[in-house]
């Protein structure tokens, strides 16, 4: 506010004290009011500017640095589940994803614990760190899934485990005095390993993904894709996509949850590649003077991180580099929210 609006000029003979002004707006002459009413737009609906131009540096962008510093101090949690028959390389694939031994725990270094082939879920938690960023990683393995002669309802223990994690989070959330940060054990992503048969999906695969896709983010992959030729792999992938569309199975990333055109365009490219044909390996080999992860065969070395050999880089980018936070957001805002609504409705029913 300019000074001459508050203080009268000295030569006017008035005192130096500021004059008393009313907070009410000045009266507008009737003629001006009539002119405004004819073609004026009401103030409440008048179009305003889309953005406000700043006159100088404010520092709003520093919020990103604050969030980064806070995340690096507290770390974050990520829970992944691997499902498939024995011998499809689930543990090796997880070790390849995080480039460390995270799928097995052993009391003695250098030795892996032998997991019995029973449909009893086992969760292993590690804290891994990269460039100052800490991540509490929980890997849930399902040894023995689909190995029995009668596989009826073999998905029930998996569904029960996922719902138990939702229930645990819900109980902590509805407490009167709850923790400042609720431990998150909910499954953020389920990687389902399809056997490389080269034929159609089995009824077991279809039924599992149909049931699990409603409560968790399911990412199907073709295990041990190096056993198929490129032509067989492309044909098998096309058949799986047709099966998923025929049985209306929505795997991650779901089309219903695309928020803007950029996300939709990116996810459409990913959906064209699903299921990913992957190869896992946790040993390095010498190729052209470089150490690479791969599997050594009689006719050469299959490089895991080479897109020309397999689609493991696409799976890694989806789970870690591009969609990790989206997996957590959909788990919290969609799958957990639907479970929470259902449980609260059940508790509010009379009797």
mmCIF file of C-alpha atoms in Angstrom:
data_model
loop_
_atom_site.group_PDB
_atom_site.id
_atom_site.type_symbol
_atom_site.label_atom_id
_atom_site.label_comp_id
_atom_site.label_asym_id
_atom_site.label_seq_id
_atom_site.Cartn_x
_atom_site.Cartn_y
_atom_site.Cartn_z
ATOM 1 C CA UNK A 1 0.000 0.000 0.000
ATOM 2 C CA UNK A 2 1.457 3.346 -0.995
ATOM 3 C CA UNK A 3 2.134 5.948 1.684
ATOM 4 C CA UNK A 4 -0.012 8.716 0.229
ATOM 5 C CA UNK A 5 -3.090 6.529 0.668
ATOM 6 C CA UNK A 6 -2.631 6.359 4.434
ATOM 7 C CA UNK A 7 -1.209 9.772 5.250
ATOM 8 C CA UNK A 8 -2.482 13.110 3.970
ATOM 9 C CA UNK A 9 0.056 15.561 2.508
ATOM 10 C CA UNK A 10 1.815 17.795 5.017
ATOM 11 C CA UNK A 11 0.840 20.978 3.305
ATOM 12 C CA UNK A 12 -2.857 20.255 3.796
ATOM 13 C CA UNK A 13 -2.726 21.427 7.395
ATOM 14 C CA UNK A 14 -3.667 18.058 8.903
ATOM 15 C CA UNK A 15 -1.877 16.203 11.686
ATOM 16 C CA UNK A 16 0.779 13.548 11.095
ATOM 17 C CA UNK A 17 -1.418 10.794 12.549
ATOM 18 C CA UNK A 18 -2.783 8.317 10.004
ATOM 19 C CA UNK A 19 -6.364 8.974 9.092
ATOM 20 C CA UNK A 20 -8.960 6.432 10.125
ATOM 21 C CA UNK A 21 -10.240 4.450 7.172
ATOM 22 C CA UNK A 22 -13.209 2.158 7.001
ATOM 23 C CA UNK A 23 -12.726 -1.473 5.945
ATOM 24 C CA UNK A 24 -15.873 -1.341 3.839
ATOM 25 C CA UNK A 25 -15.382 -0.923 0.093
ATOM 26 C CA UNK A 26 -16.094 2.538 -1.292
ATOM 27 C CA UNK A 27 -19.543 3.163 -2.614
ATOM 28 C CA UNK A 28 -19.954 2.881 -6.348
ATOM 29 C CA UNK A 29 -22.179 5.391 -8.122
ATOM 30 C CA UNK A 30 -25.462 4.012 -9.371
ATOM 31 C CA UNK A 31 -24.613 4.785 -13.004
ATOM 32 C CA UNK A 32 -21.397 2.772 -12.800
ATOM 33 C CA UNK A 33 -23.251 -0.127 -11.135
ATOM 34 C CA UNK A 34 -25.768 -0.201 -13.937
ATOM 35 C CA UNK A 35 -22.990 -0.223 -16.537
ATOM 36 C CA UNK A 36 -21.260 -3.101 -14.786
ATOM 37 C CA UNK A 37 -24.448 -5.122 -14.489
ATOM 38 C CA UNK A 38 -25.112 -4.965 -18.210
ATOM 39 C CA UNK A 39 -22.019 -6.771 -19.539
ATOM 40 C CA UNK A 40 -19.943 -7.658 -16.500
ATOM 41 C CA UNK A 41 -19.111 -11.163 -15.323
ATOM 42 C CA UNK A 42 -19.807 -11.934 -11.640
ATOM 43 C CA UNK A 43 -16.664 -11.902 -9.567
ATOM 44 C CA UNK A 44 -17.236 -15.428 -8.250
ATOM 45 C CA UNK A 45 -17.154 -16.980 -11.729
ATOM 46 C CA UNK A 46 -14.695 -14.649 -13.400
ATOM 47 C CA UNK A 47 -11.927 -16.596 -15.151
ATOM 48 C CA UNK A 48 -8.629 -16.288 -13.346
ATOM 49 C CA UNK A 49 -5.054 -16.920 -14.440
ATOM 50 C CA UNK A 50 -3.908 -20.533 -14.631
ATOM 51 C CA UNK A 51 -0.644 -19.843 -12.839
ATOM 52 C CA UNK A 52 0.839 -17.033 -10.841
ATOM 53 C CA UNK A 53 4.088 -15.605 -12.156
ATOM 54 C CA UNK A 54 6.719 -15.137 -9.476
ATOM 55 C CA UNK A 55 8.816 -11.972 -9.279
ATOM 56 C CA UNK A 56 11.814 -13.838 -7.934
ATOM 57 C CA UNK A 57 13.148 -17.127 -6.557
ATOM 58 C CA UNK A 58 10.969 -18.510 -3.756
ATOM 59 C CA UNK A 59 12.418 -21.973 -3.229
ATOM 60 C CA UNK A 60 9.428 -24.197 -3.917
ATOM 61 C CA UNK A 61 11.621 -26.675 -5.771
ATOM 62 C CA UNK A 62 13.509 -27.328 -2.528
ATOM 63 C CA UNK A 63 10.560 -29.478 -1.422
ATOM 64 C CA UNK A 64 11.904 -32.253 -3.634
ATOM 65 C CA UNK A 65 15.261 -32.069 -1.868
ATOM 66 C CA UNK A 66 13.507 -32.216 1.511
ATOM 67 C CA UNK A 67 11.578 -35.314 0.476
ATOM 68 C CA UNK A 68 14.746 -36.942 -0.822
ATOM 69 C CA UNK A 69 16.667 -36.252 2.399
ATOM 70 C CA UNK A 70 13.823 -37.565 4.533
ATOM 71 C CA UNK A 71 13.474 -40.728 2.433
ATOM 72 C CA UNK A 72 17.205 -41.385 2.590
ATOM 73 C CA UNK A 73 17.103 -41.123 6.383
ATOM 74 C CA UNK A 74 14.032 -43.263 6.998
ATOM 75 C CA UNK A 75 14.286 -45.566 3.979
ATOM 76 C CA UNK A 76 11.293 -47.304 2.461
ATOM 77 C CA UNK A 77 9.727 -50.753 2.292
ATOM 78 C CA UNK A 78 9.042 -53.015 -0.653
ATOM 79 C CA UNK A 79 7.472 -56.460 -0.451
ATOM 80 C CA UNK A 80 7.530 -58.860 -3.381
ATOM 81 C CA UNK A 81 6.103 -62.371 -3.758
ATOM 82 C CA UNK A 82 7.249 -64.986 -6.258
ATOM 83 C CA UNK A 83 4.871 -67.808 -7.199
ATOM 84 C CA UNK A 84 5.467 -70.798 -9.444
ATOM 85 C CA UNK A 85 6.384 -74.435 -9.600
ATOM 86 C CA UNK A 86 9.659 -75.719 -8.250
ATOM 87 C CA UNK A 87 12.600 -75.538 -10.608
ATOM 88 C CA UNK A 88 11.489 -72.442 -12.532
ATOM 89 C CA UNK A 89 14.247 -70.243 -11.080
ATOM 90 C CA UNK A 90 12.218 -68.054 -8.712
ATOM 91 C CA UNK A 91 14.996 -67.635 -6.158
ATOM 92 C CA UNK A 92 17.626 -67.050 -8.826
ATOM 93 C CA UNK A 93 15.448 -64.420 -10.468
ATOM 94 C CA UNK A 94 15.036 -62.479 -7.219
ATOM 95 C CA UNK A 95 18.779 -62.632 -6.602
ATOM 96 C CA UNK A 96 19.340 -61.330 -10.125
ATOM 97 C CA UNK A 97 16.864 -58.476 -9.634
ATOM 98 C CA UNK A 98 18.626 -57.099 -6.573
ATOM 99 C CA UNK A 99 22.105 -58.435 -7.378
ATOM 100 C CA UNK A 100 22.477 -60.014 -3.968
ATOM 101 C CA UNK A 101 21.534 -63.165 -2.100
ATOM 102 C CA UNK A 102 18.135 -62.069 -0.850
ATOM 103 C CA UNK A 103 16.002 -65.149 -1.523
ATOM 104 C CA UNK A 104 17.748 -67.524 0.883
ATOM 105 C CA UNK A 105 18.942 -67.275 4.450
ATOM 106 C CA UNK A 106 21.600 -69.556 5.765
ATOM 107 C CA UNK A 107 23.121 -69.964 9.181
ATOM 108 C CA UNK A 108 26.517 -70.606 7.566
ATOM 109 C CA UNK A 109 28.002 -68.273 4.969
ATOM 110 C CA UNK A 110 28.286 -69.687 1.483
ATOM 111 C CA UNK A 111 25.572 -72.283 2.028
ATOM 112 C CA UNK A 112 21.941 -71.946 0.998
ATOM 113 C CA UNK A 113 19.104 -73.225 3.107
ATOM 114 C CA UNK A 114 17.206 -76.044 1.472
ATOM 115 C CA UNK A 115 13.533 -75.100 1.315
ATOM 116 C CA UNK A 116 11.102 -78.013 1.562
ATOM 117 C CA UNK A 117 8.580 -78.419 -1.236
ATOM 118 C CA UNK A 118 5.478 -77.607 0.765
ATOM 119 C CA UNK A 119 2.867 -74.947 0.130
ATOM 120 C CA UNK A 120 3.972 -73.085 3.244
ATOM 121 C CA UNK A 121 4.910 -69.510 2.546
ATOM 122 C CA UNK A 122 8.259 -68.260 3.767
ATOM 123 C CA UNK A 123 9.173 -64.587 4.035
ATOM 124 C CA UNK A 124 12.733 -63.330 4.262
ATOM 125 C CA UNK A 125 13.544 -59.690 5.048
ATOM 126 C CA UNK A 126 16.763 -57.888 4.177
ATOM 127 C CA UNK A 127 17.894 -54.280 4.348
ATOM 128 C CA UNK A 128 19.774 -53.373 1.191
ATOM 129 C CA UNK A 129 21.430 -50.037 0.495
ATOM 130 C CA UNK A 130 22.505 -48.312 -2.709
ATOM 131 C CA UNK A 131 24.077 -44.839 -2.824
ATOM 132 C CA UNK A 132 22.743 -43.964 0.609
ATOM 133 C CA UNK A 133 19.161 -45.109 -0.076
ATOM 134 C CA UNK A 134 17.996 -47.895 2.241
ATOM 135 C CA UNK A 135 15.268 -50.325 1.318
ATOM 136 C CA UNK A 136 13.703 -52.912 3.575
ATOM 137 C CA UNK A 137 13.030 -55.736 1.136
ATOM 138 C CA UNK A 138 10.781 -58.674 1.994
ATOM 139 C CA UNK A 139 10.743 -61.642 -0.388
ATOM 140 C CA UNK A 140 7.942 -64.179 0.045
ATOM 141 C CA UNK A 141 8.535 -67.540 -1.603
ATOM 142 C CA UNK A 142 5.908 -70.190 -2.313
ATOM 143 C CA UNK A 143 7.812 -73.479 -2.611
ATOM 144 C CA UNK A 144 5.796 -76.398 -3.845
ATOM 145 C CA UNK A 145 3.029 -74.379 -5.522
ATOM 146 C CA UNK A 146 1.425 -76.561 -8.178
ATOM 147 C CA UNK A 147 3.747 -79.536 -7.551
ATOM 148 C CA UNK A 148 1.107 -81.861 -6.163
ATOM 149 C CA UNK A 149 -0.979 -84.302 -8.195
ATOM 150 C CA UNK A 150 -4.165 -82.650 -6.952
ATOM 151 C CA UNK A 151 -3.671 -78.873 -7.044
ATOM 152 C CA UNK A 152 -7.229 -77.987 -6.103
ATOM 153 C CA UNK A 153 -7.373 -74.794 -4.027
ATOM 154 C CA UNK A 154 -3.575 -74.607 -3.841
ATOM 155 C CA UNK A 155 -3.898 -70.814 -4.077
ATOM 156 C CA UNK A 156 -5.791 -70.578 -0.780
ATOM 157 C CA UNK A 157 -2.660 -70.263 1.417
ATOM 158 C CA UNK A 158 -1.412 -67.438 -0.814
ATOM 159 C CA UNK A 159 -4.725 -65.560 -0.694
ATOM 160 C CA UNK A 160 -4.869 -66.077 3.067
ATOM 161 C CA UNK A 161 -1.355 -64.690 3.516
ATOM 162 C CA UNK A 162 -2.077 -61.570 1.436
ATOM 163 C CA UNK A 163 -5.299 -60.872 3.337
ATOM 164 C CA UNK A 164 -3.527 -61.396 6.664
ATOM 165 C CA UNK A 165 -1.090 -58.608 5.793
ATOM 166 C CA UNK A 166 -4.014 -56.314 4.926
ATOM 167 C CA UNK A 167 -5.667 -57.226 8.226
ATOM 168 C CA UNK A 168 -2.499 -56.526 10.181
ATOM 169 C CA UNK A 169 -2.174 -53.088 8.609
ATOM 170 C CA UNK A 170 -5.875 -52.364 9.202
ATOM 171 C CA UNK A 171 -5.661 -53.230 12.897
ATOM 172 C CA UNK A 172 -2.740 -50.864 13.351
ATOM 173 C CA UNK A 173 -4.524 -48.137 11.417
ATOM 174 C CA UNK A 174 -7.781 -48.127 13.417
ATOM 175 C CA UNK A 175 -6.092 -47.915 16.818
ATOM 176 C CA UNK A 176 -6.819 -44.784 18.849
ATOM 177 C CA UNK A 177 -3.134 -44.211 19.519
ATOM 178 C CA UNK A 178 -1.428 -45.645 16.502
ATOM 179 C CA UNK A 179 2.214 -45.674 15.539
ATOM 180 C CA UNK A 180 3.699 -42.738 13.735
ATOM 181 C CA UNK A 181 4.772 -45.059 10.920
ATOM 182 C CA UNK A 182 2.783 -48.257 10.535
ATOM 183 C CA UNK A 183 4.960 -51.221 9.511
ATOM 184 C CA UNK A 184 3.981 -52.144 5.959
ATOM 185 C CA UNK A 185 4.036 -55.891 5.293
ATOM 186 C CA UNK A 186 1.471 -55.808 2.477
ATOM 187 C CA UNK A 187 2.486 -57.543 -0.750
ATOM 188 C CA UNK A 188 3.133 -54.843 -3.351
ATOM 189 C CA UNK A 189 3.800 -57.119 -6.299
ATOM 190 C CA UNK A 190 3.356 -60.806 -7.147
ATOM 191 C CA UNK A 191 5.570 -62.208 -9.912
ATOM 192 C CA UNK A 192 3.936 -65.320 -11.354
ATOM 193 C CA UNK A 193 6.238 -67.731 -13.211
ATOM 194 C CA UNK A 194 4.666 -69.481 -16.199
ATOM 195 C CA UNK A 195 6.379 -72.736 -17.274
ATOM 196 C CA UNK A 196 7.985 -72.456 -20.736
ATOM 197 C CA UNK A 197 5.772 -75.090 -22.358
ATOM 198 C CA UNK A 198 5.200 -73.144 -25.560
ATOM 199 C CA UNK A 199 1.489 -74.031 -25.474
ATOM 200 C CA UNK A 200 -1.528 -72.350 -23.910
ATOM 201 C CA UNK A 201 -1.817 -71.342 -20.264
ATOM 202 C CA UNK A 202 -2.794 -74.178 -17.956
ATOM 203 C CA UNK A 203 -6.105 -74.045 -16.056
ATOM 204 C CA UNK A 204 -4.031 -73.672 -12.872
ATOM 205 C CA UNK A 205 -2.319 -70.557 -14.257
ATOM 206 C CA UNK A 206 -5.599 -69.003 -15.381
ATOM 207 C CA UNK A 207 -7.410 -69.697 -12.124
ATOM 208 C CA UNK A 208 -4.542 -68.373 -9.997
ATOM 209 C CA UNK A 209 -4.187 -65.116 -11.911
ATOM 210 C CA UNK A 210 -7.951 -64.642 -12.071
ATOM 211 C CA UNK A 211 -8.256 -64.884 -8.286
ATOM 212 C CA UNK A 212 -5.047 -63.090 -7.303
ATOM 213 C CA UNK A 213 -5.358 -60.160 -9.737
ATOM 214 C CA UNK A 214 -8.331 -58.921 -7.681
ATOM 215 C CA UNK A 215 -6.326 -58.504 -4.475
ATOM 216 C CA UNK A 216 -2.702 -57.910 -5.558
ATOM 217 C CA UNK A 217 -0.633 -56.643 -8.492
ATOM 218 C CA UNK A 218 0.204 -59.723 -10.600
ATOM 219 C CA UNK A 219 3.090 -59.599 -13.089
ATOM 220 C CA UNK A 220 3.316 -62.784 -15.223
ATOM 221 C CA UNK A 221 6.676 -63.844 -16.651
ATOM 222 C CA UNK A 222 7.806 -66.748 -18.814
ATOM 223 C CA UNK A 223 10.411 -68.585 -16.765
ATOM 224 C CA UNK A 224 13.610 -69.968 -18.290
ATOM 225 C CA UNK A 225 12.873 -68.399 -21.650
ATOM 226 C CA UNK A 226 16.222 -69.616 -23.009
ATOM 227 C CA UNK A 227 14.606 -73.040 -23.520
ATOM 228 C CA UNK A 228 12.446 -71.546 -26.307
ATOM 229 C CA UNK A 229 13.498 -70.254 -29.696
ATOM 230 C CA UNK A 230 12.657 -66.678 -30.621
ATOM 231 C CA UNK A 231 9.764 -67.836 -32.814
ATOM 232 C CA UNK A 232 8.379 -70.137 -30.101
ATOM 233 C CA UNK A 233 8.728 -67.358 -27.529
ATOM 234 C CA UNK A 234 6.819 -64.823 -29.639
ATOM 235 C CA UNK A 235 4.054 -67.317 -30.392
ATOM 236 C CA UNK A 236 3.762 -68.403 -26.756
ATOM 237 C CA UNK A 237 3.596 -64.799 -25.601
ATOM 238 C CA UNK A 238 0.809 -64.050 -28.083
ATOM 239 C CA UNK A 239 -1.188 -67.051 -26.894
ATOM 240 C CA UNK A 240 -0.845 -65.952 -23.269
ATOM 241 C CA UNK A 241 -2.054 -62.449 -24.129
ATOM 242 C CA UNK A 242 -5.075 -63.950 -25.897
ATOM 243 C CA UNK A 243 -5.823 -66.155 -22.881
ATOM 244 C CA UNK A 244 -5.659 -63.198 -20.499
ATOM 245 C CA UNK A 245 -7.974 -61.160 -22.720
ATOM 246 C CA UNK A 246 -10.429 -64.043 -23.211
ATOM 247 C CA UNK A 247 -10.734 -64.686 -19.477
ATOM 248 C CA UNK A 248 -10.759 -60.935 -18.634
ATOM 249 C CA UNK A 249 -7.736 -61.197 -16.345
ATOM 250 C CA UNK A 250 -6.260 -57.777 -15.570
ATOM 251 C CA UNK A 251 -2.556 -58.031 -14.765
ATOM 252 C CA UNK A 252 -0.262 -55.167 -13.831
ATOM 253 C CA UNK A 253 -0.175 -52.458 -15.135
ATOM 254 C CA UNK A 254 -3.977 -52.294 -15.229
ATOM 255 C CA UNK A 255 -5.616 -50.117 -17.863
ATOM 256 C CA UNK A 256 -8.215 -48.803 -15.392
ATOM 257 C CA UNK A 257 -5.570 -47.111 -13.244
ATOM 258 C CA UNK A 258 -3.783 -45.048 -15.916
ATOM 259 C CA UNK A 259 -4.025 -41.458 -14.707
ATOM 260 C CA UNK A 260 -2.893 -39.382 -17.684
ATOM 261 C CA UNK A 261 -2.058 -39.842 -21.398
ATOM 262 C CA UNK A 262 1.687 -40.149 -20.722
ATOM 263 C CA UNK A 263 1.160 -42.995 -18.252
ATOM 264 C CA UNK A 264 -1.255 -44.670 -20.643
ATOM 265 C CA UNK A 265 1.230 -44.488 -23.521
ATOM 266 C CA UNK A 266 4.047 -45.900 -21.368
ATOM 267 C CA UNK A 267 1.893 -48.672 -19.909
ATOM 268 C CA UNK A 268 0.548 -49.609 -23.340
ATOM 269 C CA UNK A 269 4.099 -50.296 -24.476
ATOM 270 C CA UNK A 270 4.653 -52.414 -21.368
ATOM 271 C CA UNK A 271 1.384 -54.314 -21.850
ATOM 272 C CA UNK A 272 2.461 -55.254 -25.369
ATOM 273 C CA UNK A 273 5.529 -57.003 -23.903
ATOM 274 C CA UNK A 274 3.762 -58.845 -21.071
ATOM 275 C CA UNK A 275 4.467 -61.588 -20.118
ATOM 276 C CA UNK A 276 8.196 -60.907 -19.990
ATOM 277 C CA UNK A 277 10.405 -63.744 -21.204
ATOM 278 C CA UNK A 278 13.133 -63.770 -18.553
ATOM 279 C CA UNK A 279 16.314 -65.645 -17.738
ATOM 280 C CA UNK A 280 17.859 -65.531 -14.279
ATOM 281 C CA UNK A 281 21.513 -65.908 -13.354
ATOM 282 C CA UNK A 282 23.559 -64.940 -10.332
ATOM 283 C CA UNK A 283 27.023 -65.684 -11.713
ATOM 284 C CA UNK A 284 29.294 -63.425 -13.740
ATOM 285 C CA UNK A 285 31.203 -64.445 -16.856
ATOM 286 C CA UNK A 286 33.847 -62.830 -19.029
ATOM 287 C CA UNK A 287 32.461 -61.580 -22.366
ATOM 288 C CA UNK A 288 34.623 -59.406 -24.640
ATOM 289 C CA UNK A 289 36.702 -58.237 -21.707
ATOM 290 C CA UNK A 290 33.673 -57.372 -19.547
ATOM 291 C CA UNK A 291 32.084 -59.118 -16.588
ATOM 292 C CA UNK A 292 28.422 -59.781 -17.271
ATOM 293 C CA UNK A 293 25.648 -61.692 -15.533
ATOM 294 C CA UNK A 294 24.654 -64.708 -17.551
ATOM 295 C CA UNK A 295 24.320 -68.437 -18.028
ATOM 296 C CA UNK A 296 27.093 -70.377 -19.712
ATOM 297 C CA UNK A 297 26.068 -73.040 -22.211
ATOM 298 C CA UNK A 298 27.931 -75.160 -24.757
ATOM 299 C CA UNK A 299 27.143 -72.753 -27.556
ATOM 300 C CA UNK A 300 27.761 -69.496 -25.727
ATOM 301 C CA UNK A 301 26.762 -67.259 -22.837
ATOM 302 C CA UNK A 302 23.221 -65.976 -22.374
ATOM 303 C CA UNK A 303 23.544 -62.432 -21.067
ATOM 304 C CA UNK A 304 20.784 -61.658 -18.594
ATOM 305 C CA UNK A 305 20.963 -57.882 -18.973
ATOM 306 C CA UNK A 306 21.134 -57.924 -22.768
ATOM 307 C CA UNK A 307 17.701 -57.085 -24.290
ATOM 308 C CA UNK A 308 18.624 -59.091 -27.396
ATOM 309 C CA UNK A 309 18.890 -62.265 -25.287
ATOM 310 C CA UNK A 310 15.953 -61.922 -22.869
ATOM 311 C CA UNK A 311 13.507 -59.413 -21.403
ATOM 312 C CA UNK A 312 14.879 -59.363 -17.887
ATOM 313 C CA UNK A 313 15.810 -55.630 -18.159
ATOM 314 C CA UNK A 314 12.143 -54.833 -18.859
ATOM 315 C CA UNK A 315 11.028 -56.703 -15.736
ATOM 316 C CA UNK A 316 13.691 -54.986 -13.615
ATOM 317 C CA UNK A 317 12.709 -51.545 -14.913
ATOM 318 C CA UNK A 318 9.039 -52.244 -14.215
ATOM 319 C CA UNK A 319 9.503 -53.518 -10.665
ATOM 320 C CA UNK A 320 12.259 -51.172 -9.488
ATOM 321 C CA UNK A 321 13.244 -48.282 -11.727
ATOM 322 C CA UNK A 322 9.957 -46.956 -13.124
ATOM 323 C CA UNK A 323 6.903 -48.434 -11.346
ATOM 324 C CA UNK A 324 8.001 -49.316 -7.808
ATOM 325 C CA UNK A 325 6.171 -46.389 -6.221
ATOM 326 C CA UNK A 326 3.165 -46.993 -8.461
ATOM 327 C CA UNK A 327 3.003 -50.592 -7.259
ATOM 328 C CA UNK A 328 2.886 -49.358 -3.679
ATOM 329 C CA UNK A 329 0.288 -46.682 -4.460
ATOM 330 C CA UNK A 330 -2.084 -49.112 -6.204
ATOM 331 C CA UNK A 331 -1.659 -51.589 -3.367
ATOM 332 C CA UNK A 332 -2.631 -48.937 -0.814
ATOM 333 C CA UNK A 333 -5.285 -47.000 -2.729
ATOM 334 C CA UNK A 334 -6.995 -49.858 -4.576
ATOM 335 C CA UNK A 335 -6.392 -53.356 -3.198
ATOM 336 C CA UNK A 336 -6.030 -52.452 0.469
ATOM 337 C CA UNK A 337 -8.848 -49.914 0.240
ATOM 338 C CA UNK A 338 -11.277 -52.502 -1.150
ATOM 339 C CA UNK A 339 -10.282 -54.903 1.644
ATOM 340 C CA UNK A 340 -10.714 -52.166 4.272
ATOM 341 C CA UNK A 341 -14.177 -51.246 3.011
ATOM 342 C CA UNK A 342 -15.257 -54.877 2.985
ATOM 343 C CA UNK A 343 -14.001 -55.527 6.520
ATOM 344 C CA UNK A 344 -15.575 -52.385 7.964
ATOM 345 C CA UNK A 345 -18.895 -53.210 6.330
ATOM 346 C CA UNK A 346 -18.763 -56.679 7.856
ATOM 347 C CA UNK A 347 -18.036 -55.285 11.315
ATOM 348 C CA UNK A 348 -20.928 -52.794 11.053
ATOM 349 C CA UNK A 349 -23.555 -55.394 10.221
ATOM 350 C CA UNK A 350 -26.052 -56.007 13.049
ATOM 351 C CA UNK A 351 -25.601 -59.279 14.877
#
